[in-house]
Amino acid sequence: MSTSTGPGTGSQPVSPSPSALDLRLDEMSSARRLLRRLIQVMGAQISPQERLNRMVRLIASDIVAEVCSAYVLRGGDYLELFATEGLRSEAVHNTRLRIGEGLVGLIAAQGAVFNLSEAQKHPGFAYRPETGEDEYHSFLGVPIVYGGRVVGVLVVQNEKPRHYAEDEVEALQIIATVFAEMFASGGLIDHDEFPMQLGADVGPERLEGLRLVEGVALGQAVLHQHQIEVTRLVSNDPDAEAERLDKAMASLRDSVDELLKLPEIADGEQRDVIETYKLFAQDAGWRRRMTEAVKSGLTAEAAVRRVQEETRLRMSHIPDPYLRERLHDLDAIADRLLIHLTGRRRIVDTARLPRHVVLVARTISPAELLEYKRSDRLRAVVLEEGSPTAHVTIVARALGIPLIGRVPNALAKIGAGDQVAVDSDNGQIFLRPGEDVELAFAQSIKARAERRRIYEMLRDQPAVTLDGMRVGLHLNAGFLIDLAGLETTAADGIGLYRTELAFMTRNKFPDVAAQTELYSRAREIAGEKPIVFRTLDVGSDKHLPYWNFPLEGNPAMGWRSIRMALDRPAVLRTQLRALVRSARGKSLDVMFPMIAEVAEFVEAKQLLDMELERAETNGQEMPTKVRVGTMLEVPSLFWQMPALLQRVDFLSVGSNDLMQFLFACDRGNPDLVGRYDVLSPSVLCFLTELVERCRVAGVSLSICGEIASKPLEAMVLIGLGVRNLSMTPSDVGPVKAMLRSLRCGRLSTYLRQLLDLPDRSLRVRLQNYALDHGVQLHI
């Protein structure tokens, strides 16, 4: 038995002899003739069922197969035999296979080609007696793909065992492309039978997703689903189609160059993103696959669509988020290329957009986002996919566009033109809201603008409590564009620079020169304000595409962060070397993540000392001052405080990980959301002891997790004695307004009275305290 996942699997490319080349051209001509005959059947004035019956007969005759069968996906979960030549006629519309059941179901589930000389010996074979297929040995099945989803399966079978040739496989795949287009247009089956997603409901509904870029917006839904219809599939002149493809590719590259001239992406990661996008438009492998498809007899449009559907199918089976993101970029480039083949220059007709646009998409490329932004009507974006490090997120953040990702079935639930209210701060979307909700959102947008005005007035005011206690307000950052917040908020510096995010958006590990340039650029933007660089913190839910990560039952507590870095010291030394080089003549603050014991910190610091010694030996200009600290995220480190505090210059609490480890509570488990509160007596007792130990040792302590970003929680931290907080830029204004209305000494006295209470949470008591004492938690 032999299997294949695609044409040519397992073979090496060879230069064909003249006779082999002639045979190849003959086979291409034969495939084109078959395609033309199939298209003639499409135009015949007959019922869809008879049209499908004639087509399978033509295919069986041309490929010299005893059987040709077409299966159609029904209801999204099973495949139904819709037409056959060779199997028993009574099986039509009676034989059904679930996704993953039998060879046909496996093809639909995997989106793979099955090429078998002995089908019945395959472990996935499922016999259906009503078909009478027991006499057939060889089996070739290909998926029918439309819109990145398998919508059917096309199968040929023969009595004698045989392995179908590469050209036969390719011919059937091309025919499947024709079937897909005709399924969508209603040319093969009744349009009601085509498994498209159901339309949106008409009543109000609330959806939830992941906050990627904060903000609030109200507008009309515009569905980003430009499925360009390919009407001409077969060409008699491959050379002319190849020339059309060349011209469209040149036009595509010119349009990307135009985007690079936009002032919004003049600098920073957003420009790097579009430069990367440009590289995809020049990808030689992508171009070669399309050219080969043109040579097989397809039009330029059909060739682009075929390669695009193959890419979409790969996306659906790739779990790695980085690789999926890169394939999304390639998919978006294909859409743009199809647009250029139609003679248009832009995907978005901005003149036809509503005044206030909430863009809804499965995913969207940075270039497409910029085209919508050109209209000055884009208010928010809702995606079915998306991630914090996705290219579109980086650009949206730079443009200040609210963005919510990972909203399941957004395109199915949101109708074009629907009124949509987006609360990205809380990851919520309100569909077709009533007048009261619309009014509330309109007021919220107005109030948000007013609050922003008030916070801007506070920008140059000192972060000092009413009783004179100075609190350092710092920013969390991960990209260069985040550093712009230093200017807009007048924050004291960067309390946490997540260096791993830049690693996650690249396709290879950045060398010393690349990292040095990045860190130097960050210092240039920050000016004289300090930056605390946290070393590489990957693993768990943060993967690098160029590293193989082990499969772990509990990755949050597995091989990640400093554990990984110490096991790969060359990686850590590369980063430390770049950090030292970037700090020539300046101070250097380095922080190690997820230290669980003092020995780990000592080992990591030794590597830093080695790099400092190396730089000095090489005559390099040295940092004026070096401060070394650690994150406190693992509770075990708390019990080594005396030994640790002798060795560190500063300590920073990563409250997100610390809280889940303190409570043995997976923060990603939706069933545990809200079960434990950071404002519980246990947490406050822990922090009280930590603050006191750092005070006695003279070690600076800061909080850089989510707990520092919320006015109520920040109020409590200040009352416990924390004097440095690090947060996102949008949180600086609310926290500063709160602390400037707070009397710290009075709150500290009150908190000491609460520490021994048995309560699960002190939140209500603390909210009441703020209300009674005029502390501004909300403006």
Coordinates of N, CA, C and O in Angstrom, one line a residue, residues 678 705-717 725 727 731 734-735 738 763 777:
V678 N -7.3 39.2 43.9 CA -6.0 39.7 44.3 C -6.1 40.6 45.6 O -5.1 40.8 46.3
G705 N 2.6 43.9 37.1 CA 1.5 43.1 36.5 C 0.2 43.9 36.4 O 0.2 45.1 36.6
E706 N -0.8 43.2 36.1 CA -2.2 43.8 35.9 C -2.7 44.5 37.1 O -3.4 45.5 37.1
I707 N -2.3 44.0 38.3 CA -2.7 44.6 39.6 C -2.3 46.1 39.7 O -3.0 46.9 40.4
A708 N -1.2 46.4 39.0 CA -0.7 47.8 39.1 C -1.5 48.8 38.2 O -1.3 50.0 38.3
S709 N -2.3 48.2 37.3 CA -2.9 49.1 36.3 C -4.3 49.6 36.6 O -4.8 50.4 35.9
K710 N -4.9 49.1 37.7 CA -6.3 49.4 38.0 C -6.3 50.3 39.2 O -5.6 50.1 40.2
P711 N -7.0 51.4 39.2 CA -7.0 52.4 40.3 C -7.2 51.8 41.6 O -6.5 52.2 42.6
L712 N -8.2 51.0 41.8 CA -8.5 50.4 43.2 C -7.3 49.6 43.7 O -6.8 49.7 44.8
E713 N -6.8 48.6 42.8 CA -5.7 47.8 43.2 C -4.4 48.6 43.4 O -3.7 48.4 44.4
A714 N -4.2 49.6 42.6 CA -3.0 50.5 42.7 C -3.1 51.3 44.0 O -2.1 51.5 44.7
M715 N -4.3 51.7 44.4 CA -4.5 52.4 45.7 C -4.1 51.5 46.8 O -3.4 52.0 47.8
V716 N -4.5 50.2 46.8 CA -4.1 49.3 47.9 C -2.6 49.1 47.9 O -2.0 49.1 49.0
L717 N -2.0 49.0 46.7 CA -0.5 48.8 46.7 C 0.2 50.0 47.3 O 1.2 49.8 48.1
L725 N 5.1 51.7 40.3 CA 4.1 50.9 39.6 C 4.4 51.0 38.1 O 4.9 52.0 37.6
M727 N 2.8 50.0 34.2 CA 1.5 49.8 33.6 C 1.5 50.2 32.1 O 2.5 50.7 31.6
D731 N -3.3 53.5 31.2 CA -3.6 53.4 32.7 C -3.0 54.4 33.5 O -3.3 54.6 34.7
P734 N -5.6 57.4 34.8 CA -6.5 57.0 35.9 C -5.8 56.7 37.2 O -6.3 57.1 38.3
V735 N -4.6 56.1 37.1 CA -3.9 55.8 38.4 C -3.3 57.1 39.0 O -3.4 57.3 40.2
M738 N -6.1 59.0 40.7 CA -6.5 58.3 42.0 C -5.5 58.7 43.1 O -5.9 59.1 44.1
R763 N -12.5 43.5 48.5 CA -12.8 44.5 47.5 C -13.9 45.5 47.8 O -13.7 46.7 47.7
L777 N -11.6 56.9 42.0 CA -11.3 55.7 41.2 C -11.8 55.8 39.8 O -11.4 55.1 38.9

